[in-house]
PDB file of C-alpha atoms and ligand atoms in Angstrom:
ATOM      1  CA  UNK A   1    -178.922  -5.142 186.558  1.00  0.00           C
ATOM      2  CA  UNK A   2    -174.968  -5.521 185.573  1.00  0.00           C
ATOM      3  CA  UNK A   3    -174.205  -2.019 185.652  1.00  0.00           C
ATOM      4  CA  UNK A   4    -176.957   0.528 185.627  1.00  0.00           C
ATOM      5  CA  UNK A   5    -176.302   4.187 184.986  1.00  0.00           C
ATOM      6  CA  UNK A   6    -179.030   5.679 185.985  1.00  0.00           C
ATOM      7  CA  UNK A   7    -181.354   4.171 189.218  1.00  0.00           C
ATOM      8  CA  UNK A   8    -184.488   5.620 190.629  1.00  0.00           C
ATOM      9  CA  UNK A   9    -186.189   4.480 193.953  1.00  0.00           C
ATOM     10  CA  UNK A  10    -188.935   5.029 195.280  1.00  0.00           C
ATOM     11  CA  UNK A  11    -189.371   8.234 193.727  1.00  0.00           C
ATOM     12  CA  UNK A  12    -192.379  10.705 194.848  1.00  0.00           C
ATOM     13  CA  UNK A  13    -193.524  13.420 193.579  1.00  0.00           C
ATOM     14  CA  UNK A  14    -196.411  16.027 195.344  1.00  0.00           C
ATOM     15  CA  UNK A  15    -197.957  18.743 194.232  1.00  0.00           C
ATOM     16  CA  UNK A  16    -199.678  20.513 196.705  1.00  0.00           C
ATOM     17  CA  UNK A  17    -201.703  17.628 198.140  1.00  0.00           C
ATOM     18  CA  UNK A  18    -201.538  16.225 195.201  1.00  0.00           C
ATOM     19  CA  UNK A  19    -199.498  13.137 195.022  1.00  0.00           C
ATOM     20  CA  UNK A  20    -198.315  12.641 191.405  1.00  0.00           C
ATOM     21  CA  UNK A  21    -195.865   9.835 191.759  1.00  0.00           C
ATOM     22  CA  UNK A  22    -195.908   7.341 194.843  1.00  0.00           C
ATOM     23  CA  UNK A  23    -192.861   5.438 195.506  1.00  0.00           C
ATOM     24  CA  UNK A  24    -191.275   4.292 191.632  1.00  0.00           C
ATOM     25  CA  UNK A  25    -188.393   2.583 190.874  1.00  0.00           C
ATOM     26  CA  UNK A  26    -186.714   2.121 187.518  1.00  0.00           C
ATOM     27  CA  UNK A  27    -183.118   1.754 186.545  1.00  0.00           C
ATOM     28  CA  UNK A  28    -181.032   1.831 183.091  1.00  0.00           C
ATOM     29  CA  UNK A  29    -178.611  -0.085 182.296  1.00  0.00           C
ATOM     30  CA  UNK A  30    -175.491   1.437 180.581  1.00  0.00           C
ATOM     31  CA  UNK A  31    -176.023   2.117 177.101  1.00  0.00           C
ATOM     32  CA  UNK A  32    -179.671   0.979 176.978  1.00  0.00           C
ATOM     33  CA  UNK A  33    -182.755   2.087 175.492  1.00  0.00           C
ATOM     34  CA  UNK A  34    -185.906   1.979 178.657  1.00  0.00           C
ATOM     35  CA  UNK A  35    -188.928   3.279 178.373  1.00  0.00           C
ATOM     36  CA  UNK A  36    -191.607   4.622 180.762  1.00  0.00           C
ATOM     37  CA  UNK A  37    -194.910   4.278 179.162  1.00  0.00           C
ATOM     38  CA  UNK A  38    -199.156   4.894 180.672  1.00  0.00           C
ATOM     39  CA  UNK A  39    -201.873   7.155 179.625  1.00  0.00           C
ATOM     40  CA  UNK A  40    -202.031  10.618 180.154  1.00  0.00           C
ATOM     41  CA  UNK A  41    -202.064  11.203 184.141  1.00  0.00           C
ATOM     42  CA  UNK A  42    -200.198   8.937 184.828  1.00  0.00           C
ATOM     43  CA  UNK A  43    -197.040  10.963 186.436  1.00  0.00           C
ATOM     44  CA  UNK A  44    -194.451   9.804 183.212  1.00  0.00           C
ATOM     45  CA  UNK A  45    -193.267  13.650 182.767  1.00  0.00           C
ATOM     46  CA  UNK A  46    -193.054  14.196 186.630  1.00  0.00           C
ATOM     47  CA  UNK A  47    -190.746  10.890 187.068  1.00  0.00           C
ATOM     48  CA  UNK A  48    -188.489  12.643 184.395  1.00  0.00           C
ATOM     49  CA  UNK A  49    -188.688  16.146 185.775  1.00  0.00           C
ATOM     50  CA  UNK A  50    -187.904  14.877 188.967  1.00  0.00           C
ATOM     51  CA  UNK A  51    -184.684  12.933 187.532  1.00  0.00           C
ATOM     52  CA  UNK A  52    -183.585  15.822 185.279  1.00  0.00           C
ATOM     53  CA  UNK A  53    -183.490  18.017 188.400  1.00  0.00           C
ATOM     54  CA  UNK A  54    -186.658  20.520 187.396  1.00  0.00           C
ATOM     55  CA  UNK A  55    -188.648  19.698 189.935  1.00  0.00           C
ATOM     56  CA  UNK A  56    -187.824  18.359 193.606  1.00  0.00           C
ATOM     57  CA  UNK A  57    -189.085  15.221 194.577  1.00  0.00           C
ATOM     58  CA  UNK A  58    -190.911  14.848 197.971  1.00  0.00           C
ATOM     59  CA  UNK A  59    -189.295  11.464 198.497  1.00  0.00           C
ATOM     60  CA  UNK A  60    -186.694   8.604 196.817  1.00  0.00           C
ATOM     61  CA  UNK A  61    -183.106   8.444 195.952  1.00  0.00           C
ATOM     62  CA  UNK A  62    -182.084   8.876 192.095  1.00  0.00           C
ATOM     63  CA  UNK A  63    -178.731   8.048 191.390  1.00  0.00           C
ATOM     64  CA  UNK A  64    -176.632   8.892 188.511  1.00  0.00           C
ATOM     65  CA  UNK A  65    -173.342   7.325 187.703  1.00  0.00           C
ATOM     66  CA  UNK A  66    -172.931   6.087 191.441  1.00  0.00           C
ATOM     67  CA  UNK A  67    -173.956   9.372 192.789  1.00  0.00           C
ATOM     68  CA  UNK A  68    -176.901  10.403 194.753  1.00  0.00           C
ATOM     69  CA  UNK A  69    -178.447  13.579 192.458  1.00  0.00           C
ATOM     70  CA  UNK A  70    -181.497  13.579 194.086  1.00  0.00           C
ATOM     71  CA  UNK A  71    -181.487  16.980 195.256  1.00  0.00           C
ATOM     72  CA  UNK A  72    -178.994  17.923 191.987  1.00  0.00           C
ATOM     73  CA  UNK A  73    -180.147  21.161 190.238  1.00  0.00           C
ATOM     74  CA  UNK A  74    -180.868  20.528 186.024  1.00  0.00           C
ATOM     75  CA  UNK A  75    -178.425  23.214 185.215  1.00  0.00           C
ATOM     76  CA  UNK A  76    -175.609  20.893 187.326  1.00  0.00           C
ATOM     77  CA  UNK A  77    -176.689  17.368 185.798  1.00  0.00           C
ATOM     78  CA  UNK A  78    -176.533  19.568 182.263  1.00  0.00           C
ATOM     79  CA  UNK A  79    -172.960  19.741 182.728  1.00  0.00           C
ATOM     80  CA  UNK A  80    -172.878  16.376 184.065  1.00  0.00           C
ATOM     81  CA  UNK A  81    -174.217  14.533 181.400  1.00  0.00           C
ATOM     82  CA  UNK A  82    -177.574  14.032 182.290  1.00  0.00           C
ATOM     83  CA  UNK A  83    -179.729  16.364 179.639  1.00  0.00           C
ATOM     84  CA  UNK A  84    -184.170  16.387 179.202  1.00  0.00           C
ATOM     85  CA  UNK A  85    -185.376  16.852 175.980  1.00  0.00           C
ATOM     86  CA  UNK A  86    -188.571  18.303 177.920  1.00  0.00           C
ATOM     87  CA  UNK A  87    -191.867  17.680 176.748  1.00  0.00           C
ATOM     88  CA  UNK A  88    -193.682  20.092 173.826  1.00  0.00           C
ATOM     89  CA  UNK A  89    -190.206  20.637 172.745  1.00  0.00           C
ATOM     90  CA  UNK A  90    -189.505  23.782 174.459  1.00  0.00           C
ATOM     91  CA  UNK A  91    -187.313  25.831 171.885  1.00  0.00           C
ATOM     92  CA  UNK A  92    -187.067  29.279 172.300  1.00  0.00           C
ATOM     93  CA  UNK A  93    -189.442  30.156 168.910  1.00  0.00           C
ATOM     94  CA  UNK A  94    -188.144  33.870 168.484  1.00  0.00           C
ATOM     95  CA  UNK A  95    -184.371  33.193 168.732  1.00  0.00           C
ATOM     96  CA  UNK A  96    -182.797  31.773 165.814  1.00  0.00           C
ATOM     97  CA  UNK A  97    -182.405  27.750 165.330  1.00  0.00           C
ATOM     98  CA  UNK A  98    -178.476  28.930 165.563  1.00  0.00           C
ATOM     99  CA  UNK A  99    -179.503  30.682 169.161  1.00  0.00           C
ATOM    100  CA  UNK A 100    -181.147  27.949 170.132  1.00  0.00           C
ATOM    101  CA  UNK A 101    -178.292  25.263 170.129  1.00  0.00           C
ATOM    102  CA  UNK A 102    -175.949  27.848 171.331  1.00  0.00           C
ATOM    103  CA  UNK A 103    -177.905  28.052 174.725  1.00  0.00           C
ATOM    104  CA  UNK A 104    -178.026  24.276 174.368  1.00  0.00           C
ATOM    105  CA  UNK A 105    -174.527  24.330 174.207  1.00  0.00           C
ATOM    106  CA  UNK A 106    -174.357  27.066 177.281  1.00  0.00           C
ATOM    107  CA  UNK A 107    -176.158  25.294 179.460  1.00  0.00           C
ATOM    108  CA  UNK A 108    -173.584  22.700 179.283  1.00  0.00           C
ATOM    109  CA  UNK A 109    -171.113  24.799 180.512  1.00  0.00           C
ATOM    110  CA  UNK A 110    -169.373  25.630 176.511  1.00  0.00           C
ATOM    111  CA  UNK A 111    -169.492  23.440 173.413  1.00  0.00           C
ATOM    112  CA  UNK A 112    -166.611  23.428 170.760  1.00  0.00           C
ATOM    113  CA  UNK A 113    -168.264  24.936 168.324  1.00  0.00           C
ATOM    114  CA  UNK A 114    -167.505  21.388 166.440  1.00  0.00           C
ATOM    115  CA  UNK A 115    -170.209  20.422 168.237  1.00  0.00           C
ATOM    116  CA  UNK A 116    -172.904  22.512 167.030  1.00  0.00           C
ATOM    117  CA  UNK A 117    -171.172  21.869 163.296  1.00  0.00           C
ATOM    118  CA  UNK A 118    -171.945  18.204 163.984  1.00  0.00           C
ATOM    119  CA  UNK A 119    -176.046  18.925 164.489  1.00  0.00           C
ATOM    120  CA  UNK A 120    -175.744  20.975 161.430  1.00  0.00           C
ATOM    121  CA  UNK A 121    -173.898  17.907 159.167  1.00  0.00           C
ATOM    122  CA  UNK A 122    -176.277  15.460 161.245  1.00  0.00           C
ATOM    123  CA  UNK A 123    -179.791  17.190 160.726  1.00  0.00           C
ATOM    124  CA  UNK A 124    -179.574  19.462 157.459  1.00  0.00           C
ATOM    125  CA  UNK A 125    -182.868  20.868 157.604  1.00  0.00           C
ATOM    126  CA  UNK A 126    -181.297  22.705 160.903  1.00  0.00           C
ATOM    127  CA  UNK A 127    -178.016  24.062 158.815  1.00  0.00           C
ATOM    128  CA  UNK A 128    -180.554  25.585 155.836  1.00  0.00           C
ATOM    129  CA  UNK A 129    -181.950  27.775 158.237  1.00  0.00           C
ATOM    130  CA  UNK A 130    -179.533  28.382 160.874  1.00  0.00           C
ATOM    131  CA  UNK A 131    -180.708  31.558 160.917  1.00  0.00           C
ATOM    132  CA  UNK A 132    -184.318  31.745 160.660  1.00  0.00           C
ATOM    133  CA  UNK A 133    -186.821  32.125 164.017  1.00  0.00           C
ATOM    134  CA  UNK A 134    -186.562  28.689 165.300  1.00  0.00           C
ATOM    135  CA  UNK A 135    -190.562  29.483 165.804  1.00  0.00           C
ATOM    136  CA  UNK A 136    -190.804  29.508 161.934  1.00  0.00           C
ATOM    137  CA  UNK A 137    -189.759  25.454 161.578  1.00  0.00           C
ATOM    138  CA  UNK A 138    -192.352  22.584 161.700  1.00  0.00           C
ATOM    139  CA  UNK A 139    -193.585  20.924 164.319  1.00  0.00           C
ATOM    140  CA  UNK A 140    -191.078  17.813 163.373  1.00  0.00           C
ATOM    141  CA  UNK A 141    -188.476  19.792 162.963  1.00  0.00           C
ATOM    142  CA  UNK A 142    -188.919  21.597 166.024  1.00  0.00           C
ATOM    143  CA  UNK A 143    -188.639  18.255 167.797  1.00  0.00           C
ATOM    144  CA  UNK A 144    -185.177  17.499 166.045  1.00  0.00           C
ATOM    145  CA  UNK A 145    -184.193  21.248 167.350  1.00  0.00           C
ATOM    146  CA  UNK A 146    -185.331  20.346 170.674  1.00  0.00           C
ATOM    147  CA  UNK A 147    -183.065  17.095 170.167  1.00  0.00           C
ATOM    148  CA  UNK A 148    -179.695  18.351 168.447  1.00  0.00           C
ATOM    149  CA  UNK A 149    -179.949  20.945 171.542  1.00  0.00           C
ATOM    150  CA  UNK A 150    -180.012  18.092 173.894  1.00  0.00           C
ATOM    151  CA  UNK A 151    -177.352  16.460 171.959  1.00  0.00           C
ATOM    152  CA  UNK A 152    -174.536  19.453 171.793  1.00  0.00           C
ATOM    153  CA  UNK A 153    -174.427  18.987 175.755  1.00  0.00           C
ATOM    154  CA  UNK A 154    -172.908  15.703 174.822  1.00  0.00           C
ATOM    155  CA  UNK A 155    -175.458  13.746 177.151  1.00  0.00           C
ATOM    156  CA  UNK A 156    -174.518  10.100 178.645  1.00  0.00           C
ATOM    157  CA  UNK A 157    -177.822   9.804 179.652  1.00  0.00           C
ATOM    158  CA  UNK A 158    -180.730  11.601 177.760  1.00  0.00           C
ATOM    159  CA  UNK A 159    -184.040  11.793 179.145  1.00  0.00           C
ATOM    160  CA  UNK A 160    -187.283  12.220 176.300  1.00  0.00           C
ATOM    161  CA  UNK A 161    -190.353  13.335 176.979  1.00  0.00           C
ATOM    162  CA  UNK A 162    -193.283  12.443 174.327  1.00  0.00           C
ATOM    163  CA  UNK A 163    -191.015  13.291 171.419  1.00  0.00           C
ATOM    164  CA  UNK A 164    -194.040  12.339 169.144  1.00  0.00           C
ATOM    165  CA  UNK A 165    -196.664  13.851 170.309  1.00  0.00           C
ATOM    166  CA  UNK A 166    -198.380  15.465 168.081  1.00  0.00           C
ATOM    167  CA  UNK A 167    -196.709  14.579 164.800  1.00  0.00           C
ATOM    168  CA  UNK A 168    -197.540  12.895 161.763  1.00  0.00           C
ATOM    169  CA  UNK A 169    -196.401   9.235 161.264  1.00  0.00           C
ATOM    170  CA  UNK A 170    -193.875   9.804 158.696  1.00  0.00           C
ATOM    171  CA  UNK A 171    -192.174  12.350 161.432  1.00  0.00           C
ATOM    172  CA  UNK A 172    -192.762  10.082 164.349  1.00  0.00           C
ATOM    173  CA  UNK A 173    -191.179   7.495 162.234  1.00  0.00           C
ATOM    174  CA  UNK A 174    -188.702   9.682 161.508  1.00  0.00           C
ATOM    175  CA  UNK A 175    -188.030  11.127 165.156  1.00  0.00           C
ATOM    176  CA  UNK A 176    -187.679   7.197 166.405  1.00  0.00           C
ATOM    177  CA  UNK A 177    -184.862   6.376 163.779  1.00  0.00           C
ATOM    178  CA  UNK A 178    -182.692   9.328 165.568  1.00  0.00           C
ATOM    179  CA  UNK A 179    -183.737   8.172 168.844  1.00  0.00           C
ATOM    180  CA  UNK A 180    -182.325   4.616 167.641  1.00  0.00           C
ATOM    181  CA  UNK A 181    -179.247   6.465 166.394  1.00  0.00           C
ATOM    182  CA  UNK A 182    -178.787   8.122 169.777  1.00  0.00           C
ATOM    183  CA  UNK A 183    -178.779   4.481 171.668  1.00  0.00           C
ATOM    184  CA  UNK A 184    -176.763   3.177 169.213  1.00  0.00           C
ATOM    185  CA  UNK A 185    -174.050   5.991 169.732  1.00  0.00           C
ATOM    186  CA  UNK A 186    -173.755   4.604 173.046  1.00  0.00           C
ATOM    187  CA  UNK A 187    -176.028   7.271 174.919  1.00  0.00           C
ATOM    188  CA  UNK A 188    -178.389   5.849 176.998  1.00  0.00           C
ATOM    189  CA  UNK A 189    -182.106   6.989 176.175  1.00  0.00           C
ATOM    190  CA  UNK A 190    -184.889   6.890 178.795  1.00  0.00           C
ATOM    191  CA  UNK A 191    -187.921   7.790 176.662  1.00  0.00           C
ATOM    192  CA  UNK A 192    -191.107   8.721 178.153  1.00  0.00           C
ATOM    193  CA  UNK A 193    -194.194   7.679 175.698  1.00  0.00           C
ATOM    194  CA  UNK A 194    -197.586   7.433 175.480  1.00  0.00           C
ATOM    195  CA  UNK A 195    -197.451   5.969 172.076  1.00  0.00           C
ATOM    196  CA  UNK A 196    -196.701   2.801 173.742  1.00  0.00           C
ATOM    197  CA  UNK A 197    -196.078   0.061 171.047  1.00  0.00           C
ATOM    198  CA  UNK A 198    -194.152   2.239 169.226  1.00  0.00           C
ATOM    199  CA  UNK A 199    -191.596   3.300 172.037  1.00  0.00           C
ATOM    200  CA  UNK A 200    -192.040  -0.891 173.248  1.00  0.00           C
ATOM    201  CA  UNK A 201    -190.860  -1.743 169.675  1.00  0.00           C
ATOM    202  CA  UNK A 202    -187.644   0.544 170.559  1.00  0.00           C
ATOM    203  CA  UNK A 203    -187.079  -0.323 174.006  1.00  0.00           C
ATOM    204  CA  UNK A 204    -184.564  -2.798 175.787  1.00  0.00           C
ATOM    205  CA  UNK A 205    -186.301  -2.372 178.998  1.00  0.00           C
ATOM    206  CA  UNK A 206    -190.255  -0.780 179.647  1.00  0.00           C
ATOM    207  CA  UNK A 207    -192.014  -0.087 183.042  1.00  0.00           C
ATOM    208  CA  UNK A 208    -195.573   0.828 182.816  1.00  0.00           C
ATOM    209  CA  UNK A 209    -196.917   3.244 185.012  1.00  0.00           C
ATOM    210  CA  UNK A 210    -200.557   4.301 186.064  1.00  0.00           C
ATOM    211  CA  UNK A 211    -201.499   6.544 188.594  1.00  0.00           C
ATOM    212  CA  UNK A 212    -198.194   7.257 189.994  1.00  0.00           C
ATOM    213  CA  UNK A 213    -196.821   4.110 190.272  1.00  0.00           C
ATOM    214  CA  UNK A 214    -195.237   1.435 188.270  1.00  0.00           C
ATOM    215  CA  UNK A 215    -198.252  -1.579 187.519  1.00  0.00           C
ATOM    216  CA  UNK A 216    -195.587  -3.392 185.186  1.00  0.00           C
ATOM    217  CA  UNK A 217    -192.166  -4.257 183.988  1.00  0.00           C
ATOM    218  CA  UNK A 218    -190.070  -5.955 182.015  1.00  0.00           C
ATOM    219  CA  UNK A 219    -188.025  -6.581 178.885  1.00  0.00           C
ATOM    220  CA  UNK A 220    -189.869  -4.198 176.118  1.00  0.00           C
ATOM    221  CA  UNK A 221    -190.426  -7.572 174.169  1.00  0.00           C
ATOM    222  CA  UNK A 222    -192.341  -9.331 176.463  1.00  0.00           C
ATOM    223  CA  UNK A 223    -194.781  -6.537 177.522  1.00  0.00           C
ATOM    224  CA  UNK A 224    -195.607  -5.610 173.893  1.00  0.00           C
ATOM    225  CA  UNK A 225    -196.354  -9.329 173.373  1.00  0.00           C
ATOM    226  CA  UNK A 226    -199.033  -9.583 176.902  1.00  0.00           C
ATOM    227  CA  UNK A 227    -201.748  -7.981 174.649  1.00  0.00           C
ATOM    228  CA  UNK A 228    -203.744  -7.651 178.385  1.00  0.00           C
ATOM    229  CA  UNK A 229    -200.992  -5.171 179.374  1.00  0.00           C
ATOM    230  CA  UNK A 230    -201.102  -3.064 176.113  1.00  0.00           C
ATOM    231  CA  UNK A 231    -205.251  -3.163 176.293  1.00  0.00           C
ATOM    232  CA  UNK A 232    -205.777  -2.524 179.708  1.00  0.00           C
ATOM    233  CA  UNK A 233    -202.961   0.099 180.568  1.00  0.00           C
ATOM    234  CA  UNK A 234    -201.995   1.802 177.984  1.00  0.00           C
ATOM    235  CA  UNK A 235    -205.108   2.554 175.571  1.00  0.00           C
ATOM    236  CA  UNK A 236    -204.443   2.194 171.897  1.00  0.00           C
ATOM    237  CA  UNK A 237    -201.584   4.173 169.501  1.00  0.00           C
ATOM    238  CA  UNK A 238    -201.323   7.294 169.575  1.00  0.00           C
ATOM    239  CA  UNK A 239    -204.996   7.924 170.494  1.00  0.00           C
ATOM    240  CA  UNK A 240    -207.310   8.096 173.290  1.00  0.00           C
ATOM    241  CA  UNK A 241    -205.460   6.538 175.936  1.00  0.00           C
ATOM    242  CA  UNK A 242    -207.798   5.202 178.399  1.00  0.00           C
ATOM    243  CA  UNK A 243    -207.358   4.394 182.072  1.00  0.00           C
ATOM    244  CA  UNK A 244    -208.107   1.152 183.235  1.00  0.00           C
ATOM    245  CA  UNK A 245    -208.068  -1.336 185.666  1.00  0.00           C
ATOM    246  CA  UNK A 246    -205.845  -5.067 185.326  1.00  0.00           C
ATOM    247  CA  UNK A 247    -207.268  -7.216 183.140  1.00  0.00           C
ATOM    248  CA  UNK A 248    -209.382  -9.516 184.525  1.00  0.00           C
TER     249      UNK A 248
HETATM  250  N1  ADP B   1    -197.899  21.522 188.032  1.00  0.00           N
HETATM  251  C1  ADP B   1    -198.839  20.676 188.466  1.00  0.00           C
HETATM  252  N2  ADP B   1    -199.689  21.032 189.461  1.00  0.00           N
HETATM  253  C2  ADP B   1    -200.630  20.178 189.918  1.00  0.00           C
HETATM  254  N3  ADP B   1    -200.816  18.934 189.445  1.00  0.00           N
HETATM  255  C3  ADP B   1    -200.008  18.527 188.460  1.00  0.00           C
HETATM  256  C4  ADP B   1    -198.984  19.367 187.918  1.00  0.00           C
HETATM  257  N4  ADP B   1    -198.341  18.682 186.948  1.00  0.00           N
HETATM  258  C5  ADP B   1    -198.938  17.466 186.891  1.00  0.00           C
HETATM  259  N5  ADP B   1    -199.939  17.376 187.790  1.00  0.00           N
HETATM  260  C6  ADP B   1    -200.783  16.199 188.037  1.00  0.00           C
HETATM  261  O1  ADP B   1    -199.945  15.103 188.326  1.00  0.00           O
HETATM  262  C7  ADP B   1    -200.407  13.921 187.690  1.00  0.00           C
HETATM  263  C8  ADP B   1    -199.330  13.374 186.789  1.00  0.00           C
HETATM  264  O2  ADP B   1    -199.071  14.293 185.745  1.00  0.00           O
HETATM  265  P1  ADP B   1    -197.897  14.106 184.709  1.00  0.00           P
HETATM  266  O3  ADP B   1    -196.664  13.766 185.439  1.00  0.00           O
HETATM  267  O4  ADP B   1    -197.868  15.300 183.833  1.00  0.00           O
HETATM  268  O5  ADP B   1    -198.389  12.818 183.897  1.00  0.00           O
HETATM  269  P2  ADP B   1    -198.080  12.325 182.406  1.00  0.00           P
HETATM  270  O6  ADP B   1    -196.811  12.961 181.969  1.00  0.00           O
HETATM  271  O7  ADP B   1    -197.996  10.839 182.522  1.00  0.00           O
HETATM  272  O8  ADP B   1    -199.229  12.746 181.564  1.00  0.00           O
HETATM  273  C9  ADP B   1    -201.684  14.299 186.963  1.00  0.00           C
HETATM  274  O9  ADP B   1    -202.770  13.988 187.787  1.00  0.00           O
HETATM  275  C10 ADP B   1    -201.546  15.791 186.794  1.00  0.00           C
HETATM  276  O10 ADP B   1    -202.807  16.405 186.746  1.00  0.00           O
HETATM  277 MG1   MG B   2    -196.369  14.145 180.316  1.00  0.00          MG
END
């Protein structure tokens, strides 16, 4: 790849004796939109804990910008650039939605408060209630909280996990036209889905992972169009996901 930001290999991930991820690779290129896709299981959300710096991976080398940060704490990669919108949003529901980017903003080590103004001219359902419990907003708009937090830490890299889950189709079409937005800013957006076509249909680049490792890859075009790949890994949209074995 010409000149990838963000490069993962051989990643592994254990809990307990459980091994959750064994031995993936992935990279992004600068700028790009990849996804990591699979049914639920299938280690997507501990690939992009272990990336973000949550959790510490048993084995592998992730490397951001040229640098190793495989041992690289989330508050450090914050400041860095490298910023998880984590999965089920996350927002702090009793603090306000103003509280909320402001620790956004923190943990990035201090946003101009420009910044925040910016989410507030950029999503205006945020700037009506500024104020309010950030617990009181919908589920959608929750998700574009948990976003415009990401976002005032002014990420080069931002890592999503299942930004749609759970929403209705008018928000999840709504939540994937800010994710396009986002890549076309020139942020690069690794996107962890189980809605598979849908984050496919957005996606420069997809690897498809099931039971810890990565079964496919490829340019998003071409595995959305290998029906066998969509059937037999990834279950259909948005629903039961089902496990299963290469199509034969
Ligand atoms: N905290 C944990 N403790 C033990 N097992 C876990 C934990 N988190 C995830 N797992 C297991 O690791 C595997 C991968 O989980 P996960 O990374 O959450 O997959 P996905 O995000 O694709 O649904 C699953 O078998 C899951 O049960
Ligand atoms: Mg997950």
């Amino acid at each position: 790849m010409s000149d990838p930001i963000l490069t993962v290999a051989d990643l592994r991930v254990s809990y307990g004796r459980v091994e959750a991820v064994r031995g993936v690779s992935f990279e992004a290129a600068r700028g790009s939109l990849v996804t990591l896709v699979g049914a639920n299981g299938a280690g997507k959300s501990s690939v992009i804990n272990a990336v973000s710096g949550m959790l510490r991976p048993a084995g592998g080398r992730i490397t951001f910008e040229g640098a190793d940060i495989t041992r690289t704490p989330a508050h450090k990669l914050v400041a860095r650039g490298l910023v998880q919108v984590p999965e089920g949003r996350q927002i702090l529901a009793t603090l306000t939605i103003d509280e909320n980017l402001r620790m956004g903003a923190w943990h990035a080590g201090g946003t101009a408060q420009s910044t925040i103004d910016a989410m507030y001219d950029r999503f205006p359902v945020l700037a009506e209630r500024r104020a309010l419990p950030a617990g009181s907003l919908s589920g959608g708009e929750q998700q574009m909280l948990a976003i415009a937090r990401a976002l005032v830490a002014r990420p080069t890299v931002m890592l999503m996990d299942e930004p749609s889950m759970g929403l209705a189709p008018k928000i999840v079409d709504e939540v994937f036209r800010v994710i396009e937005e986002i890549r076309a800013s020139g942020t690069t957006v690794v996107l962890v889905e189980q809605n598979a076509r849908r984050a496919l249909r957005a996606a420069d680049h997809g690897y498809v992972l099931q039971s810890g490792a990565v079964v496919r890859s490829g340019p998003a075009a071409e595995l959305l169009a290998d029906e066998r790949i969509v059937e037999a890994y990834l279950g259909v949209d948005g629903g039961s996901a089902r496990r299963g074995g290469p199509p034969e």
